[in-house]
């Protein structure tokens, strides 16, 4: 059991605060780790890189090596990296870097030192913040409530099938596609079948967490030129298990759920402003008064909501 | 947090208080012979679980999961929507949901009446073993799944895989089913059976003698499952 949430604001605002509330209301669904995919004002040049260093004492050396790989690919730090000052062995790092000659190639090389410093997101807008602990613990440690942006995702994890660690937490970045992240509630039962297939195609998995498969699977579909809304529909047919997952990019949040209609998703609000979550009581933290609630309870449902930064268009219904 | 309302009525506020505290207050009021109105419910879970026969409780607004679960004879009214498992394992009594009931409404119930004025989500009446579920709207995917006894009555029809793996009991449809599940078949109801269902509905202000009923029952092939027949059940 896990809890997921998504939030879209009408204009840039306290999306971090809202997502922390949405996850705090679902803390009983999982307190092993909590994570957020936060979409801030997009950069015109360069990317924000979020990463976790495994050994705080060796962070200087690891960042030097990381910088070397950046420079090999035509990029560089545009600002000094910042990091949390907790007393845990692991350390979260935020970097702002320049353009890459080829982001996918850089990403593959950067993953070469992932056992020391693992990239957790790359985006013009996206920042993935994830760590062990509850929503409020992770929010306090990383200042999530102060994050200003347009939209984002949240995840509370009850670890069932793989280890608890900052890197095995959600959201997962759909490497190497900037600004694409997923959160998932459920179990993927054909995980090894797809993992083996995708590894043969050259994809690398960073964790043993079945939810990571969704991110890699989506990457593979995107690499083949498939639109995300179409990938949502295909995932329902090809990924087996019980699941509801949310996928976000710089312009939208979408969801897909399994054919058995096991995992819930509830929405309140009026497009473009909307809150979605596993449980109704979570969206009621945002919309306290009684109001219209949509339960996405049916089998194999998918849908995409546009974030407000995109043109004010009505929500797009994806083909199931 | 509670204050007297009408002569014999007391109001309890749920808001963000611990649900255990709210339920204890609710039970104390019931033991005192009071009718209870629960306000500011905020879709919270486990409200009014395990209420005794004498209880009369109204929830204003929407409730979360398992409201009225293990009901032992109470009369419970939910003004708006209910989350998962409303009335789960109810032994007797009555629960009325004013709006939509989420997944697995009336799961494993053994007796009493669960009346849903709106639609019901997937697996309504899953594994029910007695009692009646009345849904004025439509019942969702896999409703009646593995039910053993009782009646699941849907005036607005059913979603896919209606009555899948039905063991016993009956699913009554006054509207179309998107599809029937495995081991379910439609049977022509007897006149007295229709009269009994209509009498139950009339008692709740839903009488209508013009309905075209379909009664879904078990084909009973799964009663004697043999692994060599497994292919017959692989519908996916």
PDB file of N, CA, C and O in Angstrom, chain A residues 26-85:
ATOM      1  N   UNK A  26      -2.139  11.201   3.981  1.00  0.00           N
ATOM      2  CA  UNK A  26      -2.066   9.794   3.576  1.00  0.00           C
ATOM      3  C   UNK A  26      -0.881   9.094   4.229  1.00  0.00           C
ATOM      4  O   UNK A  26      -0.427   8.042   3.769  1.00  0.00           O
ATOM      5  N   UNK A  27      -0.391   9.651   5.326  1.00  0.00           N
ATOM      6  CA  UNK A  27       0.819   9.125   5.973  1.00  0.00           C
ATOM      7  C   UNK A  27       0.592   7.691   6.452  1.00  0.00           C
ATOM      8  O   UNK A  27       1.516   6.873   6.467  1.00  0.00           O
ATOM      9  N   UNK A  28      -0.671   7.354   6.772  1.00  0.00           N
ATOM     10  CA  UNK A  28      -0.997   5.988   7.203  1.00  0.00           C
ATOM     11  C   UNK A  28      -0.859   4.985   6.067  1.00  0.00           C
ATOM     12  O   UNK A  28      -0.869   3.790   6.294  1.00  0.00           O
ATOM     13  N   UNK A  29      -0.759   5.449   4.829  1.00  0.00           N
ATOM     14  CA  UNK A  29      -0.590   4.540   3.692  1.00  0.00           C
ATOM     15  C   UNK A  29       0.865   4.173   3.484  1.00  0.00           C
ATOM     16  O   UNK A  29       1.172   3.289   2.675  1.00  0.00           O
ATOM     17  N   UNK A  30       1.777   4.836   4.178  1.00  0.00           N
ATOM     18  CA  UNK A  30       3.189   4.522   4.038  1.00  0.00           C
ATOM     19  C   UNK A  30       4.042   5.636   4.588  1.00  0.00           C
ATOM     20  O   UNK A  30       3.852   6.797   4.221  1.00  0.00           O
ATOM     21  N   UNK A  31       4.952   5.265   5.493  1.00  0.00           N
ATOM     22  CA  UNK A  31       5.823   6.273   6.104  1.00  0.00           C
ATOM     23  C   UNK A  31       7.283   5.861   5.991  1.00  0.00           C
ATOM     24  O   UNK A  31       8.138   6.423   6.660  1.00  0.00           O
ATOM     25  N   UNK A  32       7.560   4.853   5.141  1.00  0.00           N
ATOM     26  CA  UNK A  32       8.960   4.445   4.967  1.00  0.00           C
ATOM     27  C   UNK A  32       9.744   5.537   4.255  1.00  0.00           C
ATOM     28  O   UNK A  32      10.877   5.836   4.601  1.00  0.00           O
ATOM     29  N   UNK A  33       9.130   6.097   3.236  1.00  0.00           N
ATOM     30  CA  UNK A  33       9.780   7.204   2.542  1.00  0.00           C
ATOM     31  C   UNK A  33       8.700   8.069   1.915  1.00  0.00           C
ATOM     32  O   UNK A  33       7.561   7.630   1.738  1.00  0.00           O
ATOM     33  N   UNK A  34       9.075   9.302   1.611  1.00  0.00           N
ATOM     34  CA  UNK A  34       8.152  10.241   0.985  1.00  0.00           C
ATOM     35  C   UNK A  34       8.928  11.005  -0.081  1.00  0.00           C
ATOM     36  O   UNK A  34      10.113  11.293   0.109  1.00  0.00           O
ATOM     37  N   UNK A  35       8.256  11.293  -1.168  1.00  0.00           N
ATOM     38  CA  UNK A  35       8.946  12.024  -2.223  1.00  0.00           C
ATOM     39  C   UNK A  35       8.016  12.942  -2.983  1.00  0.00           C
ATOM     40  O   UNK A  35       6.787  12.791  -2.941  1.00  0.00           O
ATOM     41  N   UNK A  36       8.632  13.895  -3.650  1.00  0.00           N
ATOM     42  CA  UNK A  36       7.875  14.911  -4.383  1.00  0.00           C
ATOM     43  C   UNK A  36       8.540  15.164  -5.737  1.00  0.00           C
ATOM     44  O   UNK A  36       9.772  15.184  -5.835  1.00  0.00           O
ATOM     45  N   UNK A  37       7.723  15.365  -6.765  1.00  0.00           N
ATOM     46  CA  UNK A  37       8.205  15.870  -8.055  1.00  0.00           C
ATOM     47  C   UNK A  37       7.621  17.267  -8.180  1.00  0.00           C
ATOM     48  O   UNK A  37       6.406  17.422  -8.300  1.00  0.00           O
ATOM     49  N   UNK A  38       8.475  18.258  -8.103  1.00  0.00           N
ATOM     50  CA  UNK A  38       8.026  19.651  -8.036  1.00  0.00           C
ATOM     51  C   UNK A  38       8.403  20.368  -9.326  1.00  0.00           C
ATOM     52  O   UNK A  38       9.539  20.261  -9.799  1.00  0.00           O
ATOM     53  N   UNK A  39       7.425  21.084  -9.877  1.00  0.00           N
ATOM     54  CA  UNK A  39       7.655  21.790 -11.142  1.00  0.00           C
ATOM     55  C   UNK A  39       7.628  23.292 -10.896  1.00  0.00           C
ATOM     56  O   UNK A  39       6.575  23.871 -10.640  1.00  0.00           O
ATOM     57  N   UNK A  40       8.798  23.889 -10.952  1.00  0.00           N
ATOM     58  CA  UNK A  40       8.939  25.323 -10.741  1.00  0.00           C
ATOM     59  C   UNK A  40       8.927  26.073 -12.064  1.00  0.00           C
ATOM     60  O   UNK A  40       8.694  25.490 -13.124  1.00  0.00           O
ATOM     61  N   UNK A  41       9.163  27.388 -12.002  1.00  0.00           N
ATOM     62  CA  UNK A  41       9.228  28.166 -13.249  1.00  0.00           C
ATOM     63  C   UNK A  41      10.328  27.585 -14.142  1.00  0.00           C
ATOM     64  O   UNK A  41      11.449  27.383 -13.679  1.00  0.00           O
ATOM     65  N   UNK A  42      10.011  27.300 -15.393  1.00  0.00           N
ATOM     66  CA  UNK A  42      10.997  26.620 -16.237  1.00  0.00           C
ATOM     67  C   UNK A  42      12.173  27.521 -16.621  1.00  0.00           C
ATOM     68  O   UNK A  42      11.989  28.721 -16.858  1.00  0.00           O
ATOM     69  N   UNK A  43      13.350  26.952 -16.667  1.00  0.00           N
ATOM     70  CA  UNK A  43      14.547  27.675 -17.114  1.00  0.00           C
ATOM     71  C   UNK A  43      14.567  27.705 -18.639  1.00  0.00           C
ATOM     72  O   UNK A  43      14.159  26.744 -19.286  1.00  0.00           O
ATOM     73  N   UNK A  44      15.066  28.798 -19.157  1.00  0.00           N
ATOM     74  CA  UNK A  44      15.219  28.847 -20.612  1.00  0.00           C
ATOM     75  C   UNK A  44      16.524  28.202 -21.027  1.00  0.00           C
ATOM     76  O   UNK A  44      16.643  27.628 -22.105  1.00  0.00           O
ATOM     77  N   UNK A  45      17.524  28.310 -20.163  1.00  0.00           N
ATOM     78  CA  UNK A  45      18.844  27.735 -20.438  1.00  0.00           C
ATOM     79  C   UNK A  45      19.238  26.824 -19.289  1.00  0.00           C
ATOM     80  O   UNK A  45      19.045  27.183 -18.121  1.00  0.00           O
ATOM     81  N   UNK A  46      19.790  25.683 -19.616  1.00  0.00           N
ATOM     82  CA  UNK A  46      20.307  24.820 -18.573  1.00  0.00           C
ATOM     83  C   UNK A  46      19.241  24.007 -17.866  1.00  0.00           C
ATOM     84  O   UNK A  46      18.044  24.127 -18.151  1.00  0.00           O
ATOM     85  N   UNK A  47      19.720  23.182 -16.938  1.00  0.00           N
ATOM     86  CA  UNK A  47      18.837  22.231 -16.251  1.00  0.00           C
ATOM     87  C   UNK A  47      19.098  22.257 -14.750  1.00  0.00           C
ATOM     88  O   UNK A  47      20.197  22.590 -14.310  1.00  0.00           O
ATOM     89  N   UNK A  48      18.061  21.859 -14.018  1.00  0.00           N
ATOM     90  CA  UNK A  48      18.241  21.611 -12.593  1.00  0.00           C
ATOM     91  C   UNK A  48      18.454  20.113 -12.433  1.00  0.00           C
ATOM     92  O   UNK A  48      17.666  19.314 -12.949  1.00  0.00           O
ATOM     93  N   UNK A  49      19.523  19.744 -11.747  1.00  0.00           N
ATOM     94  CA  UNK A  49      19.806  18.338 -11.482  1.00  0.00           C
ATOM     95  C   UNK A  49      19.651  18.112  -9.989  1.00  0.00           C
ATOM     96  O   UNK A  49      20.224  18.842  -9.185  1.00  0.00           O
ATOM     97  N   UNK A  50      18.846  17.124  -9.645  1.00  0.00           N
ATOM     98  CA  UNK A  50      18.734  16.706  -8.245  1.00  0.00           C
ATOM     99  C   UNK A  50      19.424  15.350  -8.117  1.00  0.00           C
ATOM    100  O   UNK A  50      19.236  14.468  -8.950  1.00  0.00           O
ATOM    101  N   UNK A  51      20.226  15.183  -7.065  1.00  0.00           N
ATOM    102  CA  UNK A  51      20.976  13.935  -6.904  1.00  0.00           C
ATOM    103  C   UNK A  51      21.120  13.614  -5.427  1.00  0.00           C
ATOM    104  O   UNK A  51      20.885  14.473  -4.568  1.00  0.00           O
ATOM    105  N   UNK A  52      21.450  12.354  -5.144  1.00  0.00           N
ATOM    106  CA  UNK A  52      21.734  11.942  -3.771  1.00  0.00           C
ATOM    107  C   UNK A  52      23.150  11.382  -3.711  1.00  0.00           C
ATOM    108  O   UNK A  52      23.494  10.484  -4.484  1.00  0.00           O
ATOM    109  N   UNK A  53      23.945  11.942  -2.813  1.00  0.00           N
ATOM    110  CA  UNK A  53      25.271  11.404  -2.548  1.00  0.00           C
ATOM    111  C   UNK A  53      25.163  10.381  -1.431  1.00  0.00           C
ATOM    112  O   UNK A  53      24.453  10.595  -0.454  1.00  0.00           O
ATOM    113  N   UNK A  54      25.847   9.252  -1.602  1.00  0.00           N
ATOM    114  CA  UNK A  54      25.721   8.166  -0.627  1.00  0.00           C
ATOM    115  C   UNK A  54      26.605   8.393   0.596  1.00  0.00           C
ATOM    116  O   UNK A  54      26.359   7.841   1.650  1.00  0.00           O
ATOM    117  N   UNK A  55      27.648   9.193   0.442  1.00  0.00           N
ATOM    118  CA  UNK A  55      28.599   9.389   1.534  1.00  0.00           C
ATOM    119  C   UNK A  55      28.895  10.880   1.679  1.00  0.00           C
ATOM    120  O   UNK A  55      29.646  11.472   0.914  1.00  0.00           O
ATOM    121  N   UNK A  56      28.259  11.460   2.684  1.00  0.00           N
ATOM    122  CA  UNK A  56      28.378  12.902   2.898  1.00  0.00           C
ATOM    123  C   UNK A  56      29.832  13.339   3.012  1.00  0.00           C
ATOM    124  O   UNK A  56      30.223  14.394   2.484  1.00  0.00           O
ATOM    125  N   UNK A  57      30.644  12.494   3.676  1.00  0.00           N
ATOM    126  CA  UNK A  57      32.051  12.858   3.896  1.00  0.00           C
ATOM    127  C   UNK A  57      32.820  12.938   2.587  1.00  0.00           C
ATOM    128  O   UNK A  57      33.828  13.654   2.493  1.00  0.00           O
ATOM    129  N   UNK A  58      32.350  12.206   1.576  1.00  0.00           N
ATOM    130  CA  UNK A  58      33.088  12.155   0.301  1.00  0.00           C
ATOM    131  C   UNK A  58      32.408  13.007  -0.774  1.00  0.00           C
ATOM    132  O   UNK A  58      32.729  12.885  -1.956  1.00  0.00           O
ATOM    133  N   UNK A  59      31.500  13.874  -0.361  1.00  0.00           N
ATOM    134  CA  UNK A  59      30.714  14.624  -1.348  1.00  0.00           C
ATOM    135  C   UNK A  59      31.602  15.487  -2.249  1.00  0.00           C
ATOM    136  O   UNK A  59      31.379  15.576  -3.458  1.00  0.00           O
ATOM    137  N   UNK A  60      32.648  16.102  -1.663  1.00  0.00           N
ATOM    138  CA  UNK A  60      33.529  16.963  -2.450  1.00  0.00           C
ATOM    139  C   UNK A  60      34.163  16.210  -3.608  1.00  0.00           C
ATOM    140  O   UNK A  60      34.096  16.632  -4.769  1.00  0.00           O
ATOM    141  N   UNK A  61      34.714  15.040  -3.285  1.00  0.00           N
ATOM    142  CA  UNK A  61      35.344  14.210  -4.320  1.00  0.00           C
ATOM    143  C   UNK A  61      34.312  13.787  -5.363  1.00  0.00           C
ATOM    144  O   UNK A  61      34.562  13.864  -6.575  1.00  0.00           O
ATOM    145  N   UNK A  62      33.127  13.352  -4.899  1.00  0.00           N
ATOM    146  CA  UNK A  62      32.111  12.852  -5.834  1.00  0.00           C
ATOM    147  C   UNK A  62      31.601  13.967  -6.749  1.00  0.00           C
ATOM    148  O   UNK A  62      31.346  13.738  -7.934  1.00  0.00           O
ATOM    149  N   UNK A  63      31.465  15.172  -6.200  1.00  0.00           N
ATOM    150  CA  UNK A  63      31.031  16.298  -7.043  1.00  0.00           C
ATOM    151  C   UNK A  63      32.105  16.675  -8.059  1.00  0.00           C
ATOM    152  O   UNK A  63      31.790  17.061  -9.190  1.00  0.00           O
ATOM    153  N   UNK A  64      33.369  16.537  -7.662  1.00  0.00           N
ATOM    154  CA  UNK A  64      34.459  16.787  -8.630  1.00  0.00           C
ATOM    155  C   UNK A  64      34.354  15.825  -9.802  1.00  0.00           C
ATOM    156  O   UNK A  64      34.486  16.212 -10.967  1.00  0.00           O
ATOM    157  N   UNK A  65      34.125  14.552  -9.467  1.00  0.00           N
ATOM    158  CA  UNK A  65      34.004  13.553 -10.535  1.00  0.00           C
ATOM    159  C   UNK A  65      32.773  13.839 -11.401  1.00  0.00           C
ATOM    160  O   UNK A  65      32.808  13.693 -12.623  1.00  0.00           O
ATOM    161  N   UNK A  66      31.695  14.233 -10.739  1.00  0.00           N
ATOM    162  CA  UNK A  66      30.451  14.544 -11.451  1.00  0.00           C
ATOM    163  C   UNK A  66      30.677  15.719 -12.412  1.00  0.00           C
ATOM    164  O   UNK A  66      30.260  15.689 -13.575  1.00  0.00           O
ATOM    165  N   UNK A  67      31.384  16.728 -11.911  1.00  0.00           N
ATOM    166  CA  UNK A  67      31.677  17.908 -12.731  1.00  0.00           C
ATOM    167  C   UNK A  67      32.530  17.526 -13.942  1.00  0.00           C
ATOM    168  O   UNK A  67      32.317  18.034 -15.052  1.00  0.00           O
ATOM    169  N   UNK A  68      33.473  16.615 -13.718  1.00  0.00           N
ATOM    170  CA  UNK A  68      34.306  16.146 -14.831  1.00  0.00           C
ATOM    171  C   UNK A  68      33.452  15.552 -15.944  1.00  0.00           C
ATOM    172  O   UNK A  68      33.669  15.830 -17.134  1.00  0.00           O
ATOM    173  N   UNK A  69      32.460  14.742 -15.542  1.00  0.00           N
ATOM    174  CA  UNK A  69      31.580  14.110 -16.544  1.00  0.00           C
ATOM    175  C   UNK A  69      30.716  15.170 -17.226  1.00  0.00           C
ATOM    176  O   UNK A  69      30.505  15.130 -18.446  1.00  0.00           O
ATOM    177  N   UNK A  70      30.252  16.157 -16.457  1.00  0.00           N
ATOM    178  CA  UNK A  70      29.486  17.260 -17.053  1.00  0.00           C
ATOM    179  C   UNK A  70      30.310  17.937 -18.148  1.00  0.00           C
ATOM    180  O   UNK A  70      29.828  18.164 -19.268  1.00  0.00           O
ATOM    181  N   UNK A  71      31.563  18.261 -17.814  1.00  0.00           N
ATOM    182  CA  UNK A  71      32.420  19.002 -18.770  1.00  0.00           C
ATOM    183  C   UNK A  71      32.730  18.160 -19.996  1.00  0.00           C
ATOM    184  O   UNK A  71      32.831  18.690 -21.101  1.00  0.00           O
ATOM    185  N   UNK A  72      32.842  16.851 -19.784  1.00  0.00           N
ATOM    186  CA  UNK A  72      33.059  15.959 -20.941  1.00  0.00           C
ATOM    187  C   UNK A  72      31.916  16.072 -21.952  1.00  0.00           C
ATOM    188  O   UNK A  72      32.092  15.747 -23.122  1.00  0.00           O
ATOM    189  N   UNK A  73      30.760  16.475 -21.477  1.00  0.00           N
ATOM    190  CA  UNK A  73      29.575  16.521 -22.345  1.00  0.00           C
ATOM    191  C   UNK A  73      29.144  17.959 -22.650  1.00  0.00           C
ATOM    192  O   UNK A  73      28.003  18.210 -23.021  1.00  0.00           O
ATOM    193  N   UNK A  74      30.083  18.898 -22.471  1.00  0.00           N
ATOM    194  CA  UNK A  74      29.831  20.279 -22.876  1.00  0.00           C
ATOM    195  C   UNK A  74      29.060  21.105 -21.869  1.00  0.00           C
ATOM    196  O   UNK A  74      28.672  22.238 -22.136  1.00  0.00           O
ATOM    197  N   UNK A  75      28.803  20.548 -20.684  1.00  0.00           N
ATOM    198  CA  UNK A  75      28.034  21.270 -19.666  1.00  0.00           C
ATOM    199  C   UNK A  75      28.967  21.721 -18.537  1.00  0.00           C
ATOM    200  O   UNK A  75      30.182  21.499 -18.593  1.00  0.00           O
ATOM    201  N   UNK A  76      28.404  22.375 -17.550  1.00  0.00           N
ATOM    202  CA  UNK A  76      29.194  22.856 -16.407  1.00  0.00           C
ATOM    203  C   UNK A  76      28.226  23.275 -15.315  1.00  0.00           C
ATOM    204  O   UNK A  76      27.030  23.413 -15.570  1.00  0.00           O
ATOM    205  N   UNK A  77      28.721  23.463 -14.111  1.00  0.00           N
ATOM    206  CA  UNK A  77      27.872  24.063 -13.090  1.00  0.00           C
ATOM    207  C   UNK A  77      27.621  25.521 -13.466  1.00  0.00           C
ATOM    208  O   UNK A  77      28.561  26.251 -13.762  1.00  0.00           O
ATOM    209  N   UNK A  78      26.352  25.967 -13.419  1.00  0.00           N
ATOM    210  CA  UNK A  78      26.044  27.387 -13.628  1.00  0.00           C
ATOM    211  C   UNK A  78      25.977  28.119 -12.287  1.00  0.00           C
ATOM    212  O   UNK A  78      26.042  29.339 -12.244  1.00  0.00           O
ATOM    213  N   UNK A  79      25.748  27.341 -11.223  1.00  0.00           N
ATOM    214  CA  UNK A  79      25.741  27.895  -9.856  1.00  0.00           C
ATOM    215  C   UNK A  79      26.485  26.896  -8.979  1.00  0.00           C
ATOM    216  O   UNK A  79      26.644  25.737  -9.360  1.00  0.00           O
ATOM    217  N   UNK A  80      26.895  27.340  -7.799  1.00  0.00           N
ATOM    218  CA  UNK A  80      27.474  26.388  -6.858  1.00  0.00           C
ATOM    219  C   UNK A  80      26.397  25.413  -6.405  1.00  0.00           C
ATOM    220  O   UNK A  80      25.284  25.836  -6.068  1.00  0.00           O
ATOM    221  N   UNK A  81      26.697  24.104  -6.378  1.00  0.00           N
ATOM    222  CA  UNK A  81      25.708  23.137  -5.879  1.00  0.00           C
ATOM    223  C   UNK A  81      25.346  23.445  -4.423  1.00  0.00           C
ATOM    224  O   UNK A  81      26.177  23.934  -3.661  1.00  0.00           O
ATOM    225  N   UNK A  82      24.098  23.163  -4.068  1.00  0.00           N
ATOM    226  CA  UNK A  82      23.672  23.307  -2.675  1.00  0.00           C
ATOM    227  C   UNK A  82      23.252  21.935  -2.162  1.00  0.00           C
ATOM    228  O   UNK A  82      22.879  21.063  -2.948  1.00  0.00           O
ATOM    229  N   UNK A  83      23.321  21.746  -0.854  1.00  0.00           N
ATOM    230  CA  UNK A  83      22.959  20.433  -0.300  1.00  0.00           C
ATOM    231  C   UNK A  83      22.419  20.595   1.107  1.00  0.00           C
ATOM    232  O   UNK A  83      22.630  21.624   1.749  1.00  0.00           O
ATOM    233  N   UNK A  84      21.695  19.574   1.564  1.00  0.00           N
ATOM    234  CA  UNK A  84      21.105  19.633   2.899  1.00  0.00           C
ATOM    235  C   UNK A  84      22.198  19.483   3.946  1.00  0.00           C
ATOM    236  O   UNK A  84      23.292  18.981   3.652  1.00  0.00           O
ATOM    237  N   UNK A  85      21.918  19.925   5.170  1.00  0.00           N
ATOM    238  CA  UNK A  85      22.945  19.893   6.211  1.00  0.00           C
ATOM    239  C   UNK A  85      22.543  18.955   7.358  1.00  0.00           C
ATOM    240  O   UNK A  85      22.892  19.182   8.509  1.00  0.00           O
TER     241      UNK A  85
END
